[in-house]
mmCIF file of C-alpha atoms in Angstrom:
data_model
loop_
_atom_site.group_PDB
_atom_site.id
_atom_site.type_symbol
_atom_site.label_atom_id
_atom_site.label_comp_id
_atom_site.label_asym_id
_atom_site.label_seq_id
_atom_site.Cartn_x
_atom_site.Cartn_y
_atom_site.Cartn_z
ATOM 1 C CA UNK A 172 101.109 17.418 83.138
ATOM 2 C CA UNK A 173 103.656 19.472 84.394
ATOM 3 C CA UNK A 174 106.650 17.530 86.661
ATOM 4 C CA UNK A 175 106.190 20.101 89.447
ATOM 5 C CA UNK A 176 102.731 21.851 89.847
ATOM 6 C CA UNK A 177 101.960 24.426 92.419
ATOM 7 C CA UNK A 178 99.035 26.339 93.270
ATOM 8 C CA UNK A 179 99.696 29.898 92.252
ATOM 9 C CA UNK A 180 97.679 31.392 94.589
ATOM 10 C CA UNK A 181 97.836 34.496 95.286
ATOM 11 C CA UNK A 182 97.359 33.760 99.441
ATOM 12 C CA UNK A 183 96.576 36.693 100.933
ATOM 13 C CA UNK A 184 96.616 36.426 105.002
ATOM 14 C CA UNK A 185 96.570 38.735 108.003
ATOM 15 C CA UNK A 186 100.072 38.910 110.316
ATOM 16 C CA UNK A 187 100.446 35.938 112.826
ATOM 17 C CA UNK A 188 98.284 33.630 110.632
ATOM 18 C CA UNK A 189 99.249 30.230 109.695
ATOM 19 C CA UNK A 190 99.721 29.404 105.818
ATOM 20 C CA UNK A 191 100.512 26.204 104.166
ATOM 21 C CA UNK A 192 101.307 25.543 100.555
ATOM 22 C CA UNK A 193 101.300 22.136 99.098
ATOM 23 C CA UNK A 194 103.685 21.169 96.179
ATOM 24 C CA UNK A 195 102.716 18.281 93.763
ATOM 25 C CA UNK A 196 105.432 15.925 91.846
ATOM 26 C CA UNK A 197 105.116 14.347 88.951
ATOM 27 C CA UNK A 198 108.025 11.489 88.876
ATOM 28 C CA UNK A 199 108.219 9.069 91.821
ATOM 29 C CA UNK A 200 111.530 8.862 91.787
ATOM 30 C CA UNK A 201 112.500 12.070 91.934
ATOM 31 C CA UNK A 202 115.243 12.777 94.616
ATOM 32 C CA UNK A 203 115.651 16.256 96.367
ATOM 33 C CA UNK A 204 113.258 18.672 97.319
ATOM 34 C CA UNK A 205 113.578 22.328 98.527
ATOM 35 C CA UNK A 206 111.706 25.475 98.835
ATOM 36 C CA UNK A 207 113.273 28.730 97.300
ATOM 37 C CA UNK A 208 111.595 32.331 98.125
ATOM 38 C CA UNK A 209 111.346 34.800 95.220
ATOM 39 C CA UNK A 210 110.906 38.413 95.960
ATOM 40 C CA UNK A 211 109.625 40.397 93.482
ATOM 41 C CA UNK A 212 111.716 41.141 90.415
ATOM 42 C CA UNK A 213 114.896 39.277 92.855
ATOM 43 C CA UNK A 214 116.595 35.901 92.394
ATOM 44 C CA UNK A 215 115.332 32.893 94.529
ATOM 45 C CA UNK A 216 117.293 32.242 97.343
ATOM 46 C CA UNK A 217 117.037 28.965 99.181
ATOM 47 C CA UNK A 218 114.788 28.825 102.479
ATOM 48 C CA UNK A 219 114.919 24.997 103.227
ATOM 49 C CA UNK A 220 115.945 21.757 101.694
ATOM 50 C CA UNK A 221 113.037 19.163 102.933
ATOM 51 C CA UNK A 222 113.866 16.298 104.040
ATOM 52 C CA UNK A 223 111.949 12.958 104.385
ATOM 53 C CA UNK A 224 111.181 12.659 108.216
ATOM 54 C CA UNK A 225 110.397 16.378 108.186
ATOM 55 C CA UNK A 226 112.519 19.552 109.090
ATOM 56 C CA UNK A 227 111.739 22.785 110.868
ATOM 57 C CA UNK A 228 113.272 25.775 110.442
ATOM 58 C CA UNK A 229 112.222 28.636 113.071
ATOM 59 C CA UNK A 230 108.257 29.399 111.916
ATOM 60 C CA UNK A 231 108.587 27.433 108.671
ATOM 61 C CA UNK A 232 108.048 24.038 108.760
ATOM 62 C CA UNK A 233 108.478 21.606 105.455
ATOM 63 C CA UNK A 234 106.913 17.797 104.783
ATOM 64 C CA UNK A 235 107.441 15.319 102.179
ATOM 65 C CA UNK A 236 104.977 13.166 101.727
ATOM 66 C CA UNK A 237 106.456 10.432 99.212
ATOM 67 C CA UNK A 238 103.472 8.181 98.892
ATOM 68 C CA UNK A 239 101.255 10.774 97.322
ATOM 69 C CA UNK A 240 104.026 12.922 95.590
ATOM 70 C CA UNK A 241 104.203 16.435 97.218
ATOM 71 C CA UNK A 242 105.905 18.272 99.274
ATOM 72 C CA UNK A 243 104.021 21.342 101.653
ATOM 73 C CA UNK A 244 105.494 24.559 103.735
ATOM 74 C CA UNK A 245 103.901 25.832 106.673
ATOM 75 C CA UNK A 246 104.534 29.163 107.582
ATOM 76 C CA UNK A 247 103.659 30.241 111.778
ATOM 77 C CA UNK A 248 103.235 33.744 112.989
ATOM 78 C CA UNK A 249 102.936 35.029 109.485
ATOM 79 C CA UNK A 250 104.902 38.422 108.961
ATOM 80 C CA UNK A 251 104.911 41.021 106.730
ATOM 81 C CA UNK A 252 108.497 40.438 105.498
ATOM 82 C CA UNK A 253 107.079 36.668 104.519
ATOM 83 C CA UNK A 254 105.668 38.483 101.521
ATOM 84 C CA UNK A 255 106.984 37.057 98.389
ATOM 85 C CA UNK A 256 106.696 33.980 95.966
ATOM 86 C CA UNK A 257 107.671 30.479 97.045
ATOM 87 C CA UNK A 258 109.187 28.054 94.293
ATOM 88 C CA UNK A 259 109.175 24.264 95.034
ATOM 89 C CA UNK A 260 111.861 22.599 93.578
ATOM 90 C CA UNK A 261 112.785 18.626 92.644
ATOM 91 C CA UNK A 262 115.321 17.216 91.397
ATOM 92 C CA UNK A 263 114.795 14.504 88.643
ATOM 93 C CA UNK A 264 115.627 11.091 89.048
ATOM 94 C CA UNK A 265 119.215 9.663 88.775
ATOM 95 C CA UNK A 266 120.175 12.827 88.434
ATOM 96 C CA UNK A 267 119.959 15.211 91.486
ATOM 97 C CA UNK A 268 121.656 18.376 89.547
ATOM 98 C CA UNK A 269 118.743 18.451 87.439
ATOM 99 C CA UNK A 270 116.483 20.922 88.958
ATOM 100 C CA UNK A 271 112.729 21.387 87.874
ATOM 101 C CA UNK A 272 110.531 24.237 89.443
ATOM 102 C CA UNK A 273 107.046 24.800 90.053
ATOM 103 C CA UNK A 274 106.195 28.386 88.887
ATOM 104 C CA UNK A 275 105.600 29.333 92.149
ATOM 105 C CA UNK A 276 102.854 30.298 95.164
ATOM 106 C CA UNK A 277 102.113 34.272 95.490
ATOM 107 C CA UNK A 278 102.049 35.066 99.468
ATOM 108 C CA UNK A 279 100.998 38.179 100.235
ATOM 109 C CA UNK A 280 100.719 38.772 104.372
ATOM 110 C CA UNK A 281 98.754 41.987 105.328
ATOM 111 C CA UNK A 282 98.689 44.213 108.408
ATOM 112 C CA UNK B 247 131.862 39.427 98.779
ATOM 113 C CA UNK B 248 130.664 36.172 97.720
ATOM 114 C CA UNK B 249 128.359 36.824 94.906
ATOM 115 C CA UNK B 250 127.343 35.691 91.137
ATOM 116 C CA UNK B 251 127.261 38.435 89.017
ATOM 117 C CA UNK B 252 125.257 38.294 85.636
ATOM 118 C CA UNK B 253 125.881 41.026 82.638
ATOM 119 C CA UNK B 254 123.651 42.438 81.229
ATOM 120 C CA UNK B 255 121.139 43.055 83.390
ATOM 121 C CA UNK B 256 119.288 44.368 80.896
ATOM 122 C CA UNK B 257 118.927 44.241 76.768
ATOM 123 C CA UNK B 258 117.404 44.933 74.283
ATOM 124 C CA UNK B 259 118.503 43.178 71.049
ATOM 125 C CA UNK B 260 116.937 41.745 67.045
ATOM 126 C CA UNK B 261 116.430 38.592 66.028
ATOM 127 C CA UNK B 262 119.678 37.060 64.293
ATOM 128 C CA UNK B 263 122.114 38.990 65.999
ATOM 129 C CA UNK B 264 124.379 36.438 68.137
ATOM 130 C CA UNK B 265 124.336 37.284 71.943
ATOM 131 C CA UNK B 266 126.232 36.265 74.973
ATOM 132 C CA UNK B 267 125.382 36.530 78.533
ATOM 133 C CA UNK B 268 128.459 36.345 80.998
ATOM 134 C CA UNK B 269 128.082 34.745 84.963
ATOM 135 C CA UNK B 270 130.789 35.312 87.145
ATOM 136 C CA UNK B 271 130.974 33.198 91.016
ATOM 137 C CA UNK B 272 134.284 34.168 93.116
ATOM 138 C CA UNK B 273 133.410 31.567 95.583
ATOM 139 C CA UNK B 274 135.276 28.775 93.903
ATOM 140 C CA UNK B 275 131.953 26.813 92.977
ATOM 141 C CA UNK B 276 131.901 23.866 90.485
ATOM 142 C CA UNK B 277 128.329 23.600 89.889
ATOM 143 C CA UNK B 278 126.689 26.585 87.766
ATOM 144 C CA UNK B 279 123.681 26.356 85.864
ATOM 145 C CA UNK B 280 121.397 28.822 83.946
ATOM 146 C CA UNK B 281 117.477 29.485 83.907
ATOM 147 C CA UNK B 282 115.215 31.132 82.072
ATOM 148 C CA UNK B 283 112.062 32.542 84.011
ATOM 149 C CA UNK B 284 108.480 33.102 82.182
ATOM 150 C CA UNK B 285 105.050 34.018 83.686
ATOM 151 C CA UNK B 286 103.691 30.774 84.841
ATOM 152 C CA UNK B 287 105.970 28.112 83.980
ATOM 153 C CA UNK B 288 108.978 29.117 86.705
ATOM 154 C CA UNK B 289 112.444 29.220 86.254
ATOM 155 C CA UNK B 290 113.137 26.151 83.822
ATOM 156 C CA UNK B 291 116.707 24.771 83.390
ATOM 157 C CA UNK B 292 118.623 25.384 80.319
ATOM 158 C CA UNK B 293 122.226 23.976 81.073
ATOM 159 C CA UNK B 294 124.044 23.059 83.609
ATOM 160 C CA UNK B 295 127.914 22.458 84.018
ATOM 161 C CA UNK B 296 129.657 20.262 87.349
ATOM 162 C CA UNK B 297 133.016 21.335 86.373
ATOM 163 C CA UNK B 298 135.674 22.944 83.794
ATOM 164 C CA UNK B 299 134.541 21.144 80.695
ATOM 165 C CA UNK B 300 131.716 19.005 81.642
ATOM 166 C CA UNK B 301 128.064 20.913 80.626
ATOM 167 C CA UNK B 302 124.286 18.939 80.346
ATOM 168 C CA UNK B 303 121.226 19.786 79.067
ATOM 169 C CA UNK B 304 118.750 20.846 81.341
ATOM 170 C CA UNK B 305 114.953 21.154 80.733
ATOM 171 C CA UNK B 306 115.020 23.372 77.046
ATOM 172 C CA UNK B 307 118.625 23.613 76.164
ATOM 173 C CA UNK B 308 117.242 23.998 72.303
ATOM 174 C CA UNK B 309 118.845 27.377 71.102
ATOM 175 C CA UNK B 310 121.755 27.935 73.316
ATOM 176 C CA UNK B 311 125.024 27.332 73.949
ATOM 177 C CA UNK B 312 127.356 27.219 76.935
ATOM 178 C CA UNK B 313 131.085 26.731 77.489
ATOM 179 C CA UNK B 314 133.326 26.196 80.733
ATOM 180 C CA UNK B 315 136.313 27.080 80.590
ATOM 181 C CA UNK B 316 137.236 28.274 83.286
ATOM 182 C CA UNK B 317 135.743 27.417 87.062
ATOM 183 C CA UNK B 318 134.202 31.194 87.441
ATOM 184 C CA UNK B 319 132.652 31.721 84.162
ATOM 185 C CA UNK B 320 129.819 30.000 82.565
ATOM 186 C CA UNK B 321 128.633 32.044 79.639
ATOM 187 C CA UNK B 322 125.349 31.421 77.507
ATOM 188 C CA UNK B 323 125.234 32.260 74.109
ATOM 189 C CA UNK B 324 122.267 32.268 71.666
ATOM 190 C CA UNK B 325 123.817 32.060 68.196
ATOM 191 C CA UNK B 326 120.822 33.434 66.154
ATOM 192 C CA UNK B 327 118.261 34.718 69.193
ATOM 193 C CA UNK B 328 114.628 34.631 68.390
ATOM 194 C CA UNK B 329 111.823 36.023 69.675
ATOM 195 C CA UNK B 330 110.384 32.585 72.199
ATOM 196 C CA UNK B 331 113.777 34.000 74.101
ATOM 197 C CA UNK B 332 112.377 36.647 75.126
ATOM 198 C CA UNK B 333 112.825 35.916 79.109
ATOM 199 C CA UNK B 334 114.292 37.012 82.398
ATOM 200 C CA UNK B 335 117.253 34.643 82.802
ATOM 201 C CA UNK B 336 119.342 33.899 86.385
ATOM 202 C CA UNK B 337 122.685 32.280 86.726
ATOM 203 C CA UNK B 338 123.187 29.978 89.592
ATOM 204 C CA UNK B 339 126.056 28.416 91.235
ATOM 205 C CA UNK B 340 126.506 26.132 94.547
ATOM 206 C CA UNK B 341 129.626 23.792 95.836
ATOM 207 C CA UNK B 342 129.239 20.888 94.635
ATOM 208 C CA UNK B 343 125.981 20.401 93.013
ATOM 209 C CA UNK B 344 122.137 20.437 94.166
ATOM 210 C CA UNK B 345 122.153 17.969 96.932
ATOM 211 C CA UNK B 346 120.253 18.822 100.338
ATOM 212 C CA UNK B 347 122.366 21.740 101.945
ATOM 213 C CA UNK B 348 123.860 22.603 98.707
ATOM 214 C CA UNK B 349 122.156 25.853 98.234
ATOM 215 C CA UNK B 350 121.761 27.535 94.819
ATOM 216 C CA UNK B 351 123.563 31.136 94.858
ATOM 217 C CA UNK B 352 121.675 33.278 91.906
ATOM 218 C CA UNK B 353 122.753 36.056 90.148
ATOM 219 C CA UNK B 354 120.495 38.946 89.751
ATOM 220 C CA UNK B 355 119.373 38.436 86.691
ATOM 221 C CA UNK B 356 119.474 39.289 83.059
ATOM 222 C CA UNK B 357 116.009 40.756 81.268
ATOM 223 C CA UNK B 358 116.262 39.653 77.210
ATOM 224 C CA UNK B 359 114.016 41.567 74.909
ATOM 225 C CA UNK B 360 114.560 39.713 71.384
ATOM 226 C CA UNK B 361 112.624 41.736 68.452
#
């Protein structure tokens, strides 16, 4: 099983929708959690760390849901520019600078 | 301008014949760590480094090398490249390490064809 599993999607939604990805985690002690966005052929770039009451961030909103291991983004008011691949990322345990990925959740947002 | 910068970018290169990628950060960082990407697995950690001579393992640190030197640079080196490396590779640096708020800065990446 991998430590960070994400489904792959592709999600492919009309402007102004509402999207939400959910982020699984293998190790219960793991101890930081962010979502990166990937465009296409680019380098991730952090949107959000997530933090454990919850944290908005304009239309995206982030959980972590400790007791069953994952972590989820919702995205409001879809737009096109939202278009690109969204990593989840934990740390391991008892060692927060080691960084596992998920490979990722395909977003595509359409006119 | 703040930025990590990764060379090559691209290359094309035969199994055997020792390689090095450079990275590059001019925004003082002391955390810098590489990746490798590959179609669905992600990015997976190959080494990381907190400061001038202190580098770890990450995830599949099996056939390459690092060194830190210096603060800026944090080169990875495959001694005798095979073809499993064969990837699309990103440097990454942040302040002080990967704590909340501590956002990775990537580089733009370096595509490795191995023959």
């Amino acid at each position: 099983r991998k430590e960070v599993e994400q489904d792959p999607g592709p999600f492919n939604v009309p402007e102004g929708a509402t999207v939400a990805f959910n982020c699984t985690y293998s190790n219960s002690a793991s101890q930081s959690f962010f979502w990166y966005r990937q465009d296409c052929r680019k380098e991730p770039k952090l949107l959000m760390s997530v933090y454990s009451s919850g944290n908005e961030d304009g239309r995206f909103t982030a959980q972590l849901n400790r007791a069953s291991q994952y972590i989820s983004l919702l995205i409001r008011d879809s737009k096109l520019s939202d278009s690109a691949t969204y990593l989840c990322v934990v740390t391991r345990p008892y060692n927060n600078n080691d960084m596992r990925f998920g490979a990722g959740t395909r977003l595509t947002v359409k006119p | 301008e703040a930025q990590v910068t990764q060379n090559p970018r691209y290359l094309i290169t035969v199994t055997g014949k020792k390689l090095t990628v450079t990275c590059s950060q001019n925004m003082n960082h002391e955390y810098m760590s590489w990746y490798r990407q590959d179609p669905g697995l992600g990015l997976r950690q190959i080494y990381y480094s907190m400061n001038v001579e202190v580098t770890d393992k990450g995830d599949v640190p099996e056939g390459y090398k690092v060194s830190r030197k210096e603060k800026r640079n944090f080169p990875l080196i495959l001694e005798s490249p095979s073809p499993n490396q064969t990837s699309l590779y990103f440097c990454a640096s942040s302040l002080y390490g990967t704590g909340p708020d501590q956002p990775q800065h990537f580089g733009d990446g370096t595509r490795l064809s191995i023959l």
